[in-house]
PDB file of N, CA and C in Angstrom:
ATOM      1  N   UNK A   1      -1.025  -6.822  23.746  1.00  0.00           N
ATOM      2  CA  UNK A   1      -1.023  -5.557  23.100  1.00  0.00           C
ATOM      3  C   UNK A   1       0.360  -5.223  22.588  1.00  0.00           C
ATOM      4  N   UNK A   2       1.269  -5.751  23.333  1.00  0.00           N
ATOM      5  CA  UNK A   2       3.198  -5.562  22.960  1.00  0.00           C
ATOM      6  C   UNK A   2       3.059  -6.080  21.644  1.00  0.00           C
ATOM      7  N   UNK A   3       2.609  -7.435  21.752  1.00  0.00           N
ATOM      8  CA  UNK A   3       2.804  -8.129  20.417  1.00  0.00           C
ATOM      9  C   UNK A   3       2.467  -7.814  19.193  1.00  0.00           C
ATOM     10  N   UNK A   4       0.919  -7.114  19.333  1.00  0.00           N
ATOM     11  CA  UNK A   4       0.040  -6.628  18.135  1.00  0.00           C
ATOM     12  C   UNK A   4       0.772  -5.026  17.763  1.00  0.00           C
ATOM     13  N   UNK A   5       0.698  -4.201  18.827  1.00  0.00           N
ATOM     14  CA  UNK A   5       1.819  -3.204  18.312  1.00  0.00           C
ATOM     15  C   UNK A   5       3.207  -3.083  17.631  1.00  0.00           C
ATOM     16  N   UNK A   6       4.252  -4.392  17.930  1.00  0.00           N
ATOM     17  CA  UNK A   6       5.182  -4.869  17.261  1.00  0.00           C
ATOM     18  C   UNK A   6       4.815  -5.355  15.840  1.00  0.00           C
ATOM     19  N   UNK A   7       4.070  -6.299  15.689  1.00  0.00           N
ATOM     20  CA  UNK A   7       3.483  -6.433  14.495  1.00  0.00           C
ATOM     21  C   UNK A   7       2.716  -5.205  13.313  1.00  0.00           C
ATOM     22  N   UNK A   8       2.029  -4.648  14.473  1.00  0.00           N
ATOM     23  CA  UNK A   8       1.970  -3.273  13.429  1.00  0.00           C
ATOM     24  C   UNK A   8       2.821  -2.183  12.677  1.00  0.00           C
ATOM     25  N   UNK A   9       3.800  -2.106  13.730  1.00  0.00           N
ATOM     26  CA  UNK A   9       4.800  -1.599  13.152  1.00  0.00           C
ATOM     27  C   UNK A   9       5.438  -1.970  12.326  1.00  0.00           C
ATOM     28  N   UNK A  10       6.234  -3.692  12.756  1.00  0.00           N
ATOM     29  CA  UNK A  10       6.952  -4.178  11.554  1.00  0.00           C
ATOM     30  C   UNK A  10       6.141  -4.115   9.972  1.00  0.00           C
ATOM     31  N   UNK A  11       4.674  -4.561   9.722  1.00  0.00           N
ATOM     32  CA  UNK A  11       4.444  -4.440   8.793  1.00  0.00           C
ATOM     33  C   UNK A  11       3.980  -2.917   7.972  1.00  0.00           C
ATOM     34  N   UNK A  12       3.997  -1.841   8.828  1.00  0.00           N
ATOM     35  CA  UNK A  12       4.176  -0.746   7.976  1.00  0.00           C
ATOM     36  C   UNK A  12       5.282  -0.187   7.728  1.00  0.00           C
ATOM     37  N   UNK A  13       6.743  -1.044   8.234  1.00  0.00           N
ATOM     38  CA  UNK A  13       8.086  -0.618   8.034  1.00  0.00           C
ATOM     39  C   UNK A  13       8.060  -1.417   6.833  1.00  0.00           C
ATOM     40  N   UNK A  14       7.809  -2.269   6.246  1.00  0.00           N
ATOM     41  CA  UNK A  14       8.151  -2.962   5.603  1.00  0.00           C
ATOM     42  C   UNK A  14       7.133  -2.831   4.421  1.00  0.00           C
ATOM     43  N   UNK A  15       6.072  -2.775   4.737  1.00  0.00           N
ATOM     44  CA  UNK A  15       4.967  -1.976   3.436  1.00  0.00           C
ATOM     45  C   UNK A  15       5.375  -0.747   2.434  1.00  0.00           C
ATOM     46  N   UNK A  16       5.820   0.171   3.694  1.00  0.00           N
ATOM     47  CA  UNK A  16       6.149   1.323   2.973  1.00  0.00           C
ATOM     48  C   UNK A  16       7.768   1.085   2.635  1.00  0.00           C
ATOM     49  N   UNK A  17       8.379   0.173   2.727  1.00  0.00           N
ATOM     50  CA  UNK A  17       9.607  -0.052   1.856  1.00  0.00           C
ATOM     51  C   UNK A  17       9.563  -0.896   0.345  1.00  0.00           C
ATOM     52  N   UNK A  18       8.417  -1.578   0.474  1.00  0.00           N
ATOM     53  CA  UNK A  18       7.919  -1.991  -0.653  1.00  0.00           C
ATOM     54  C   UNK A  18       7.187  -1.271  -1.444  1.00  0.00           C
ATOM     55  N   UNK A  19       6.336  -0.566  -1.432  1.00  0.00           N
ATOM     56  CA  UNK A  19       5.558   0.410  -1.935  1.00  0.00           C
ATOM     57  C   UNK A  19       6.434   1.671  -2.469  1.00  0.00           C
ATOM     58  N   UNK A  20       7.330   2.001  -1.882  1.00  0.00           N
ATOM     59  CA  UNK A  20       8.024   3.557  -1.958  1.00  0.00           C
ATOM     60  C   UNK A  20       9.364   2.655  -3.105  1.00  0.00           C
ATOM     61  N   UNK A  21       9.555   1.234  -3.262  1.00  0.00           N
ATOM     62  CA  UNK A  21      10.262   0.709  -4.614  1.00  0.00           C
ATOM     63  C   UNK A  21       9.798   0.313  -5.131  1.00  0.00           C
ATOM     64  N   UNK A  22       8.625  -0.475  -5.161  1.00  0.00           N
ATOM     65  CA  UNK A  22       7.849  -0.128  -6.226  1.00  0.00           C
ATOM     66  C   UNK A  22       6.979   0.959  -7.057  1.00  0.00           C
ATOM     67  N   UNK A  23       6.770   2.173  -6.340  1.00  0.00           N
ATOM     68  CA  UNK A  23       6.813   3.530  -7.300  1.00  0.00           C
ATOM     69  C   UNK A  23       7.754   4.013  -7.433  1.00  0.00           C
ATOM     70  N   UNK A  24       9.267   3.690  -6.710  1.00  0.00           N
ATOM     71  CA  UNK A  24      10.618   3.872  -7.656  1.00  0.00           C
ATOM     72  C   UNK A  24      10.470   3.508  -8.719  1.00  0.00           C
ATOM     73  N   UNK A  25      10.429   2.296  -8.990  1.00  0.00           N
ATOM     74  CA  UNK A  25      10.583   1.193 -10.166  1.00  0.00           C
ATOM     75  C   UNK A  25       9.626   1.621 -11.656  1.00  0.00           C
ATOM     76  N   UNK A  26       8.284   2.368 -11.384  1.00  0.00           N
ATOM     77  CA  UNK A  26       7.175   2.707 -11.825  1.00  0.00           C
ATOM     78  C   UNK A  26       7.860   4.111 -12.120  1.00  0.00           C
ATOM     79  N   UNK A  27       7.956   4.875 -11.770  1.00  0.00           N
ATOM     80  CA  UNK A  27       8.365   6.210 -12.136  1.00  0.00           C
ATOM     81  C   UNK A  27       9.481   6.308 -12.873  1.00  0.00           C
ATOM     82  N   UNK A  28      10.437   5.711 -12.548  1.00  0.00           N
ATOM     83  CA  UNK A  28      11.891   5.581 -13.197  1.00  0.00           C
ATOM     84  C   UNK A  28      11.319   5.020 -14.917  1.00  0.00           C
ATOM     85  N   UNK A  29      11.072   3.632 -14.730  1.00  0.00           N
ATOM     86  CA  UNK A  29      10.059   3.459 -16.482  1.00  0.00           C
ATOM     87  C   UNK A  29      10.053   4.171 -17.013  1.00  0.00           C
ATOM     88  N   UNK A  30       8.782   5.063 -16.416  1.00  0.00           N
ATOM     89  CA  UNK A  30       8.400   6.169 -17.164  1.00  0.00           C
ATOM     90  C   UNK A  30       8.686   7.232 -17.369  1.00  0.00           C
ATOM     91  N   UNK A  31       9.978   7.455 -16.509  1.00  0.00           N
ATOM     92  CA  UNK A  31      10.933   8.885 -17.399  1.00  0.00           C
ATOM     93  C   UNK A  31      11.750   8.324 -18.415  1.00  0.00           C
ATOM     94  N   UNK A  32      12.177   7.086 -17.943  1.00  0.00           N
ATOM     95  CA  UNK A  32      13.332   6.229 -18.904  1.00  0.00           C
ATOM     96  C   UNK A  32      12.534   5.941 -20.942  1.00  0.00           C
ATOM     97  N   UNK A  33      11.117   5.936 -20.748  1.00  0.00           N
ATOM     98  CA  UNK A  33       9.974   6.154 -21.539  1.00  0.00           C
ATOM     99  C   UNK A  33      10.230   6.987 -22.384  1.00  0.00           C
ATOM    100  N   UNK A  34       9.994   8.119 -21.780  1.00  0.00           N
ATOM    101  CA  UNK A  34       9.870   9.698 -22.246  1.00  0.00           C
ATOM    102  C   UNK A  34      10.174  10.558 -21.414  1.00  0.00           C
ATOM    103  N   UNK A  35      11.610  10.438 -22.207  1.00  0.00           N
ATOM    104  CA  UNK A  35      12.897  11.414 -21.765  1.00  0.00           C
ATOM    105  C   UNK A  35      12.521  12.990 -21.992  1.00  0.00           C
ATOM    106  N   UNK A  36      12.023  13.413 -22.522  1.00  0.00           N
ATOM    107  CA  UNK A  36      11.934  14.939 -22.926  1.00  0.00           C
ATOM    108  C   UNK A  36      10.273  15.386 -21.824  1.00  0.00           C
ATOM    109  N   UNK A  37       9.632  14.613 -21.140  1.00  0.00           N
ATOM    110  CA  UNK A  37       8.976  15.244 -19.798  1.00  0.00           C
ATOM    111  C   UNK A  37       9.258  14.925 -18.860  1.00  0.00           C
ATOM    112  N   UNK A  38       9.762  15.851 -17.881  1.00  0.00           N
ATOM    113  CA  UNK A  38       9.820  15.748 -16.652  1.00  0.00           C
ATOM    114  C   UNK A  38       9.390  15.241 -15.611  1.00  0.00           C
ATOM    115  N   UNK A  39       8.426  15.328 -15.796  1.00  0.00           N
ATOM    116  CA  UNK A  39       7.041  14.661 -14.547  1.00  0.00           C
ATOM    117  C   UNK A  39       6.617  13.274 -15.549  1.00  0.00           C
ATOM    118  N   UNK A  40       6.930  12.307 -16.251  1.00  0.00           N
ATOM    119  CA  UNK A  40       7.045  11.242 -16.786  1.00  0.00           C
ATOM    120  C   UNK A  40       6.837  10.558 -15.797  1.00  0.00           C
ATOM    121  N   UNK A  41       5.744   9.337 -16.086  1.00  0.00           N
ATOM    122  CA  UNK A  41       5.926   8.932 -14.765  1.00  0.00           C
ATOM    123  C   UNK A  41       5.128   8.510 -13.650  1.00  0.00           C
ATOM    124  N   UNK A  42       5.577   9.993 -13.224  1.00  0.00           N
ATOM    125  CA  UNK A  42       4.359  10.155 -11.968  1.00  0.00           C
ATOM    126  C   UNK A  42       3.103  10.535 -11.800  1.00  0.00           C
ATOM    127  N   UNK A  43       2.288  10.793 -13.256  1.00  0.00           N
ATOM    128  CA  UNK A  43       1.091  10.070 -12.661  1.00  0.00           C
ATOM    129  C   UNK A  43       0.874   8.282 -12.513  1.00  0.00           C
ATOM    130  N   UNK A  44       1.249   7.350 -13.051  1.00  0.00           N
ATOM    131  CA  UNK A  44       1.119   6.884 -12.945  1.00  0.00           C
ATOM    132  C   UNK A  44       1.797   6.031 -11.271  1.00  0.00           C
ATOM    133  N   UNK A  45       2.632   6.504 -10.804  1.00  0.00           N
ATOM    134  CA  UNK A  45       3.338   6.202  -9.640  1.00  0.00           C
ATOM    135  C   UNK A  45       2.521   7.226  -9.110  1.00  0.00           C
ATOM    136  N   UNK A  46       1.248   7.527  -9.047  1.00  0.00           N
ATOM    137  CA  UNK A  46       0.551   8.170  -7.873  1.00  0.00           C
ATOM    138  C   UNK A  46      -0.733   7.514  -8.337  1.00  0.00           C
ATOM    139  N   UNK A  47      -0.826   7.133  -9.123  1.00  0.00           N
ATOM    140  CA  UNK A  47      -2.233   5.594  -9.435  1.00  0.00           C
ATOM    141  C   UNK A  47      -1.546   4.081  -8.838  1.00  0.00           C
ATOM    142  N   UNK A  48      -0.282   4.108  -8.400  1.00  0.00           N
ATOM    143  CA  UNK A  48       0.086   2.948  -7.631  1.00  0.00           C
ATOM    144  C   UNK A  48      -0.205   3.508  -5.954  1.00  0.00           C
ATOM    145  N   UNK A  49       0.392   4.244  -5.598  1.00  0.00           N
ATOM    146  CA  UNK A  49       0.243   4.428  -4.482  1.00  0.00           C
ATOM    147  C   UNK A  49      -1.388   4.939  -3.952  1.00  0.00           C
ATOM    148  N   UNK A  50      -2.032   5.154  -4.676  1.00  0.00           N
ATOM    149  CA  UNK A  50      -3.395   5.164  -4.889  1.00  0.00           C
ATOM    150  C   UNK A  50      -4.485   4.159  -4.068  1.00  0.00           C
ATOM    151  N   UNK A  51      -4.114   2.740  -5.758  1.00  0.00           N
ATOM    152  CA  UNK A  51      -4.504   2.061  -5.839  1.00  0.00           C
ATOM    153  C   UNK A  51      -4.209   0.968  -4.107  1.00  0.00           C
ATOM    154  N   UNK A  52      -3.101   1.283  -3.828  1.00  0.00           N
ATOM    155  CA  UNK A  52      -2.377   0.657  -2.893  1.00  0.00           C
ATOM    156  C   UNK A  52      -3.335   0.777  -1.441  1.00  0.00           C
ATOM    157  N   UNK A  53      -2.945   2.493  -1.021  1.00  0.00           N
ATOM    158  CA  UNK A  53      -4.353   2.542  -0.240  1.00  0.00           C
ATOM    159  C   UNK A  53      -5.375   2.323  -0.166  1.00  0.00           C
ATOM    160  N   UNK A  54      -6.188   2.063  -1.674  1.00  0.00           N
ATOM    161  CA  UNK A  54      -7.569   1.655  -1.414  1.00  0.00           C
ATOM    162  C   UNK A  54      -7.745   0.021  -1.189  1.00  0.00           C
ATOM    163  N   UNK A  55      -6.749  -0.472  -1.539  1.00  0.00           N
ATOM    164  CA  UNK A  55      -6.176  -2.141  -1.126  1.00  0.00           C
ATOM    165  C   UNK A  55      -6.466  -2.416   0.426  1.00  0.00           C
ATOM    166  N   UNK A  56      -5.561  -1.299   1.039  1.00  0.00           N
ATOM    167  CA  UNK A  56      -5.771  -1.647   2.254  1.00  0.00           C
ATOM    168  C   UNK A  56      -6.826  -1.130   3.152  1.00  0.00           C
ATOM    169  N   UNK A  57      -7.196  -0.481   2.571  1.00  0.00           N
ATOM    170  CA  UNK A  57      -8.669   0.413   3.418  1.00  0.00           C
ATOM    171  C   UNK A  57      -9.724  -0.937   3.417  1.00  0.00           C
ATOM    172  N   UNK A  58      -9.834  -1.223   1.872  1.00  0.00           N
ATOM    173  CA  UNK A  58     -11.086  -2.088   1.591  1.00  0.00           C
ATOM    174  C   UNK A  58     -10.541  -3.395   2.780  1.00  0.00           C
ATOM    175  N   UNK A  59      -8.996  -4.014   2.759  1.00  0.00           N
ATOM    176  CA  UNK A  59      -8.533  -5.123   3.668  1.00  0.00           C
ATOM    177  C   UNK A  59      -9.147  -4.667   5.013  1.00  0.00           C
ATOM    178  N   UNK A  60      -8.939  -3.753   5.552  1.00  0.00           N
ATOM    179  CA  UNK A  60      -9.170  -3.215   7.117  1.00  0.00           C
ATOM    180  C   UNK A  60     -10.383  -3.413   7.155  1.00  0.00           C
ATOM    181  N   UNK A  61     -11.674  -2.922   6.297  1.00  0.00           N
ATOM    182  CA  UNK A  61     -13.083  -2.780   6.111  1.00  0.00           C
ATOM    183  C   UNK A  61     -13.409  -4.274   6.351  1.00  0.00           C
ATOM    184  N   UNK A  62     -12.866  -5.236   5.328  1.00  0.00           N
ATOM    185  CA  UNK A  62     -13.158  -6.738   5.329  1.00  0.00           C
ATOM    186  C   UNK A  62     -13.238  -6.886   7.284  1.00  0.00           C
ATOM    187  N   UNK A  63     -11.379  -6.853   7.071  1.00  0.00           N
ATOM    188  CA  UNK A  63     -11.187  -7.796   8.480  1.00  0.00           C
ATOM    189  C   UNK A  63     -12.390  -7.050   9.755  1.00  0.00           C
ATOM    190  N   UNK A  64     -12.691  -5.881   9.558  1.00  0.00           N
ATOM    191  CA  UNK A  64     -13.681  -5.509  10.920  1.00  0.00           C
ATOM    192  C   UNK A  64     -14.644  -5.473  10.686  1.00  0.00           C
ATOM    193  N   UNK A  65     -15.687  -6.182   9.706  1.00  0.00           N
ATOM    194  CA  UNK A  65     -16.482  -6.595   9.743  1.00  0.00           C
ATOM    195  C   UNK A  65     -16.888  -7.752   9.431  1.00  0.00           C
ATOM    196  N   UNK A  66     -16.145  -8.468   9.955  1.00  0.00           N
ATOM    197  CA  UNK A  66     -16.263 -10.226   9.208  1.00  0.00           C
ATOM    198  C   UNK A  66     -16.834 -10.831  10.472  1.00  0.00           C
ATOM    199  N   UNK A  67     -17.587 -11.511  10.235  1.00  0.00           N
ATOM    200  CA  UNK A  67     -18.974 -12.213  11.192  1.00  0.00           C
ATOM    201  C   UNK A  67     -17.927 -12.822  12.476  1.00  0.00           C
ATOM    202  N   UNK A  68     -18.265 -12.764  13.536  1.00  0.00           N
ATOM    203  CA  UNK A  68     -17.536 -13.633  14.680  1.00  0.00           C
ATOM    204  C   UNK A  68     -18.422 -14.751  14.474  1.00  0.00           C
ATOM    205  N   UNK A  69     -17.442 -16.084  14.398  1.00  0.00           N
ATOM    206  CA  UNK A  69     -18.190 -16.988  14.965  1.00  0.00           C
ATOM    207  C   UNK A  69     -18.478 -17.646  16.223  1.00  0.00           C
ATOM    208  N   UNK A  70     -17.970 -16.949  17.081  1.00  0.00           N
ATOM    209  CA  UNK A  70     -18.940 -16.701  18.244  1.00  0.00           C
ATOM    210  C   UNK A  70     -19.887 -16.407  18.443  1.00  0.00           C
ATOM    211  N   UNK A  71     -20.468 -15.542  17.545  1.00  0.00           N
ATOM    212  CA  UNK A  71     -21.945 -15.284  17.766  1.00  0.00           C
ATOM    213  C   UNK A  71     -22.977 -15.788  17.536  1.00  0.00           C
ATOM    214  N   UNK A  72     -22.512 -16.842  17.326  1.00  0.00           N
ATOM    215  CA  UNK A  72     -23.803 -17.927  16.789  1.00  0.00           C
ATOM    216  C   UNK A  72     -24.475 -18.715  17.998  1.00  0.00           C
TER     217      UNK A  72
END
């Protein structure tokens, strides 16, 4: 359980450091785009972080319901 909790953590330290620069990277574009709106941008850096969660929801959904093959 140490191990799997370590692992959980490391990979949401490291998810959300990837994710939170890559809608840097995405938002910045799109003010750099179109300079004269403010909110430039961020819809689309809230269709990444979006899209992102439903990535991993559907991943979680997979992995807990995927057939044991034990049960055969």
């Amino acid at each position: 359980q140490g191990l799997a909790g370590a692992l959980l953590n490391t990979f949401m330290q490291i998810g959300g450091a990837v994710v939170l620069a890559l809608v840097t990277a995405v938002v910045e574009a799109g003010q750099r785009t179109n300079r004269g709106d403010p909110l430039a941008g961020y819809g689309l850096g809230t269709g990444v972080i979006v899209a992102t969660v439903l990535v991993g929801l559907g991943a979680a959904l997979l992995l807990r319901h995927r057939p044991d093959s034990r049960d055969h």
